[in-house]
Each structure stands twice: as structure tokens, then as C-alpha cells.
PDB file of C-alpha atoms in Angstrom:
ATOM      1  CA  MET N  19      86.287  85.056 101.635  1.00  0.00           C
ATOM      2  CA  GLN N  20      89.935  84.833 100.241  1.00  0.00           C
ATOM      3  CA  LEU N  21      91.925  87.753 100.450  1.00  0.00           C
ATOM      4  CA  PHE N  22      94.706  89.145  98.018  1.00  0.00           C
ATOM      5  CA  VAL N  23      97.538  90.654  99.369  1.00  0.00           C
ATOM      6  CA  GLY N  24      99.844  93.317  96.934  1.00  0.00           C
ATOM      7  CA  LEU N  25     103.005  94.233  97.984  1.00  0.00           C
ATOM      8  CA  GLY N  26     105.816  97.314  97.290  1.00  0.00           C
ATOM      9  CA  CYS N  27     108.351  97.396 100.061  1.00  0.00           C
ATOM     10  CA  ARG N  28     112.025  99.297  99.541  1.00  0.00           C
ATOM     11  CA  ARG N  29     115.148  97.056  99.871  1.00  0.00           C
ATOM     12  CA  GLY N  30     115.876  95.566 103.406  1.00  0.00           C
ATOM     13  CA  CYS N  31     112.537  96.435 104.706  1.00  0.00           C
ATOM     14  CA  PRO N  32     112.064  93.884 107.476  1.00  0.00           C
ATOM     15  CA  VAL N  33     109.386  91.081 108.406  1.00  0.00           C
ATOM     16  CA  ASP N  34     108.141  92.747 110.826  1.00  0.00           C
ATOM     17  CA  THR N  35     106.845  96.131 109.507  1.00  0.00           C
ATOM     18  CA  LEU N  36     105.299  93.933 106.704  1.00  0.00           C
ATOM     19  CA  GLY N  37     103.639  92.379 108.626  1.00  0.00           C
ATOM     20  CA  ASN N  38     102.661  95.276 111.039  1.00  0.00           C
ATOM     21  CA  LEU N  39     101.083  97.380 108.137  1.00  0.00           C
ATOM     22  CA  LEU N  40      98.946  94.022 107.082  1.00  0.00           C
ATOM     23  CA  GLU N  41      97.471  93.042 110.474  1.00  0.00           C
ATOM     24  CA  HIS N  42      97.048  97.144 110.976  1.00  0.00           C
ATOM     25  CA  THR N  43      95.104  97.727 107.547  1.00  0.00           C
ATOM     26  CA  LEU N  44      93.515  94.297 107.914  1.00  0.00           C
ATOM     27  CA  LYS N  45      92.372  95.170 111.661  1.00  0.00           C
ATOM     28  CA  ALA N  46      90.930  98.262 110.399  1.00  0.00           C
ATOM     29  CA  HIS N  47      89.264  97.540 107.826  1.00  0.00           C
ATOM     30  CA  GLY N  48      87.591  94.246 110.170  1.00  0.00           C
ATOM     31  CA  LEU N  49      89.285  91.408 108.317  1.00  0.00           C
ATOM     32  CA  PRO N  50      90.426  88.349 109.709  1.00  0.00           C
ATOM     33  CA  LEU N  51      94.280  87.598 109.321  1.00  0.00           C
ATOM     34  CA  ALA N  52      92.846  83.955 108.311  1.00  0.00           C
ATOM     35  CA  ALA N  53      91.369  85.267 104.811  1.00  0.00           C
ATOM     36  CA  VAL N  54      95.125  85.636 103.818  1.00  0.00           C
ATOM     37  CA  ALA N  55      95.322  83.637 100.594  1.00  0.00           C
ATOM     38  CA  GLY N  56      98.384  85.041  99.349  1.00  0.00           C
ATOM     39  CA  LEU N  57     100.800  87.127  98.905  1.00  0.00           C
ATOM     40  CA  ALA N  58     101.895  89.340  95.628  1.00  0.00           C
ATOM     41  CA  SER N  59     104.735  91.720  94.203  1.00  0.00           C
ATOM     42  CA  ILE N  60     106.947  92.634  91.564  1.00  0.00           C
ATOM     43  CA  ASP N  61     109.245  90.095  90.107  1.00  0.00           C
ATOM     44  CA  LEU N  62     112.027  92.923  91.261  1.00  0.00           C
ATOM     45  CA  LYS N  63     110.907  91.944  94.954  1.00  0.00           C
ATOM     46  CA  ARG N  64     111.655  88.107  94.452  1.00  0.00           C
ATOM     47  CA  ASP N  65     114.526  88.017  96.696  1.00  0.00           C
ATOM     48  CA  GLU N  66     113.344  89.627  99.126  1.00  0.00           C
ATOM     49  CA  PRO N  67     113.665  88.760 102.528  1.00  0.00           C
ATOM     50  CA  GLY N  68     110.951  90.139 104.070  1.00  0.00           C
ATOM     51  CA  LEU N  69     108.228  89.542 101.319  1.00  0.00           C
ATOM     52  CA  ILE N  70     109.307  85.556 101.657  1.00  0.00           C
ATOM     53  CA  GLN N  71     109.223  85.961 105.590  1.00  0.00           C
ATOM     54  CA  LEU N  72     106.436  87.147 105.662  1.00  0.00           C
ATOM     55  CA  ALA N  73     104.420  84.602 103.451  1.00  0.00           C
ATOM     56  CA  SER N  74     106.473  81.809 104.844  1.00  0.00           C
ATOM     57  CA  ARG N  75     105.100  83.154 108.703  1.00  0.00           C
ATOM     58  CA  LEU N  76     101.249  82.978 107.103  1.00  0.00           C
ATOM     59  CA  GLY N  77     101.802  79.818 105.072  1.00  0.00           C
ATOM     60  CA  VAL N  78     100.738  81.573 101.923  1.00  0.00           C
ATOM     61  CA  PRO N  79     102.632  81.231  98.527  1.00  0.00           C
ATOM     62  CA  VAL N  80     104.278  84.071  97.730  1.00  0.00           C
ATOM     63  CA  VAL N  81     104.060  85.088  93.634  1.00  0.00           C
ATOM     64  CA  PHE N  82     105.499  87.528  91.357  1.00  0.00           C
ATOM     65  CA  PHE N  83     104.872  89.683  88.275  1.00  0.00           C
ATOM     66  CA  SER N  84     106.149  91.215  86.096  1.00  0.00           C
ATOM     67  CA  ALA N  85     106.013  95.075  85.494  1.00  0.00           C
ATOM     68  CA  ALA N  86     104.208  93.830  81.802  1.00  0.00           C
ATOM     69  CA  GLN N  87     101.894  91.709  83.825  1.00  0.00           C
ATOM     70  CA  LEU N  88     100.799  94.373  86.746  1.00  0.00           C
ATOM     71  CA  SER N  89     100.641  97.148  83.975  1.00  0.00           C
ATOM     72  CA  ALA N  90      97.050  95.489  82.483  1.00  0.00           C
ATOM     73  CA  PHE N  91      95.433  96.381  86.008  1.00  0.00           C
ATOM     74  CA  GLU N  92      96.236 100.356  85.672  1.00  0.00           C
ATOM     75  CA  PRO N  93      93.200 101.742  84.606  1.00  0.00           C
ATOM     76  CA  ARG N  94      91.951 100.043  87.876  1.00  0.00           C
ATOM     77  CA  LEU N  95      94.142 101.659  90.077  1.00  0.00           C
ATOM     78  CA  SER N  96      92.948 104.098  92.859  1.00  0.00           C
ATOM     79  CA  HIS N  97      96.431 105.966  92.306  1.00  0.00           C
ATOM     80  CA  ARG N  98      98.869 106.059  89.802  1.00  0.00           C
ATOM     81  CA  SER N  99     102.166 106.983  91.175  1.00  0.00           C
ATOM     82  CA  ASP N 100     104.868 108.019  88.528  1.00  0.00           C
ATOM     83  CA  VAL N 101     107.960 107.319  91.767  1.00  0.00           C
ATOM     84  CA  ALA N 102     106.326 103.583  91.697  1.00  0.00           C
ATOM     85  CA  PHE N 103     106.779 103.620  87.621  1.00  0.00           C
ATOM     86  CA  ALA N 104     110.340 105.146  87.767  1.00  0.00           C
ATOM     87  CA  HIS N 105     111.190 102.645  89.791  1.00  0.00           C
ATOM     88  CA  SER N 106     109.599  99.458  88.591  1.00  0.00           C
ATOM     89  CA  GLY N 107     107.817 100.030  84.991  1.00  0.00           C
ATOM     90  CA  CYS N 108     103.849 100.134  86.837  1.00  0.00           C
ATOM     91  CA  TYR N 109     102.492 102.695  88.031  1.00  0.00           C
ATOM     92  CA  GLY N 110     101.044 100.761  91.249  1.00  0.00           C
ATOM     93  CA  VAL N 111     102.980  97.845  92.361  1.00  0.00           C
ATOM     94  CA  ALA N 112     100.794  96.510  95.603  1.00  0.00           C
ATOM     95  CA  GLU N 113      97.154  97.273  94.031  1.00  0.00           C
ATOM     96  CA  SER N 114      98.506  95.767  90.580  1.00  0.00           C
ATOM     97  CA  ALA N 115     100.258  92.669  92.263  1.00  0.00           C
ATOM     98  CA  ALA N 116      96.856  92.043  94.555  1.00  0.00           C
ATOM     99  CA  LEU N 117      93.903  92.086  91.333  1.00  0.00           C
ATOM    100  CA  ALA N 118      96.440  89.904  89.449  1.00  0.00           C
ATOM    101  CA  LEU N 119      96.624  87.224  92.242  1.00  0.00           C
ATOM    102  CA  ALA N 120      93.558  87.196  92.503  1.00  0.00           C
ATOM    103  CA  GLU N 121      92.315  87.071  89.472  1.00  0.00           C
ATOM    104  CA  GLN N 122      94.853  84.297  88.557  1.00  0.00           C
ATOM    105  CA  VAL N 123      93.880  82.334  91.558  1.00  0.00           C
ATOM    106  CA  ALA N 124      89.555  82.979  91.567  1.00  0.00           C
ATOM    107  CA  GLY N 125      88.540  84.875  88.547  1.00  0.00           C
ATOM    108  CA  PRO N 126      87.340  88.609  88.690  1.00  0.00           C
ATOM    109  CA  ALA N 127      88.610  90.720  91.034  1.00  0.00           C
ATOM    110  CA  HIS N 128      88.686  94.041  92.087  1.00  0.00           C
ATOM    111  CA  LEU N 129      90.220  95.806  95.234  1.00  0.00           C
ATOM    112  CA  GLN N 130      88.973  95.290  98.544  1.00  0.00           C
ATOM    113  CA  VAL N 131      91.436  97.840 100.438  1.00  0.00           C
ATOM    114  CA  THR N 132      93.361 100.373  97.859  1.00  0.00           C
ATOM    115  CA  ARG N 133      97.076 100.938  98.825  1.00  0.00           C
ATOM    116  CA  THR N 134      97.859 101.996 102.263  1.00  0.00           C
ATOM    117  CA  LEU N 135     100.705 103.829 102.845  1.00  0.00           C
ATOM    118  CA  HIS N 136     103.825 103.282 105.127  1.00  0.00           C
ATOM    119  CA  ALA N 137     107.470 104.690 104.919  1.00  0.00           C
ATOM    120  CA  ASP N 138     109.177 101.391 103.931  1.00  0.00           C
ATOM    121  CA  ALA N 139     105.714  99.947 102.553  1.00  0.00           C
ATOM    122  CA  THR N 140     102.433  99.636 100.093  1.00  0.00           C
ATOM    123  CA  LEU N 141      99.594  96.965 100.653  1.00  0.00           C
ATOM    124  CA  ALA N 142      96.077  96.695  98.769  1.00  0.00           C
ATOM    125  CA  LEU N 143      94.240  93.908  98.942  1.00  0.00           C
ATOM    126  CA  ALA N 144      91.943  91.943  96.552  1.00  0.00           C
ATOM    127  CA  SER N 145      89.125  89.653  96.405  1.00  0.00           C
ATOM    128  CA  ALA N 146      87.463  88.339  94.194  1.00  0.00           C
ATOM    129  CA  GLY N 147      83.393  87.241  92.907  1.00  0.00           C
ATOM    130  CA  GLY N 148      81.164  89.684  94.126  1.00  0.00           C
ATOM    131  CA  ILE N 149      81.623  92.693  96.107  1.00  0.00           C
ATOM    132  CA  GLY N 150      82.432  91.453  99.592  1.00  0.00           C
ATOM    133  CA  GLY N 151      84.067  88.462  98.430  1.00  0.00           C
TER     134      GLY N 151
END
């Protein structure tokens, strides 16, 4: 199974915060770090060092999507955040980005893990294919 990680974060969120959130989320759901095939976020975060550094540490690509591309996934979100919309133009960066990347790479996707919150970041995991990958 390939996992696609969607991330949203505050400006300047440290790579260790993002990495710890990913590791804890994977562990909580019994998923292997080796299954992570890519990271995704909104294009507003294209220059966010923590995202770029995490992708480099993991040896996976990081892909950025526009708010318009992410908005296509709104009906499939587990939660719609007015705060996220005010900041980004979409109602859920992490879940939308995870789904967008999974579908771009591997076809029809579903959320494997809905948004996980941290004080400075949100994370969601998507996979493609049948339930469980």
C-alpha cells in the first residue's frame, strides 16, 4: 500500500514538528513509514522549509496544489474548516491535498486517516485502490 500525506501548517512550522506528527499518526494506525510515497500541501506553502525538509528526509516528492484544485475534494472531507478557508481558499488543506496527490499518482483514492491535529499542523493520509490500499 502506498500512503500519500497531506499537510497543512502554520508559517515556520519546524520539520521536527511535522515529522513527529507523521510518525505518531502512522504508529497510532499501525501503518509503516516505508509506505509513505509522497507529501502534498497547498501552493501557498510552496516555500515552507519544514515541508521541503520533511520530504527530503523521507526521500519522497512534495507536491503543491492550488486552492482551486483542492476545492474539488471538498465533498469528501471529514470536516470543513471556515478558518482554513479564510486563510487558504479551501475548507481542508490536509485531507484535500492527500486525496489530490493519491489520485494524481495512483487513481481513485480514499482517506486512510482523516485529519490529525497538532497545535501548528494538520495531517491526513490517503491511499488509492481498494479499502486498505
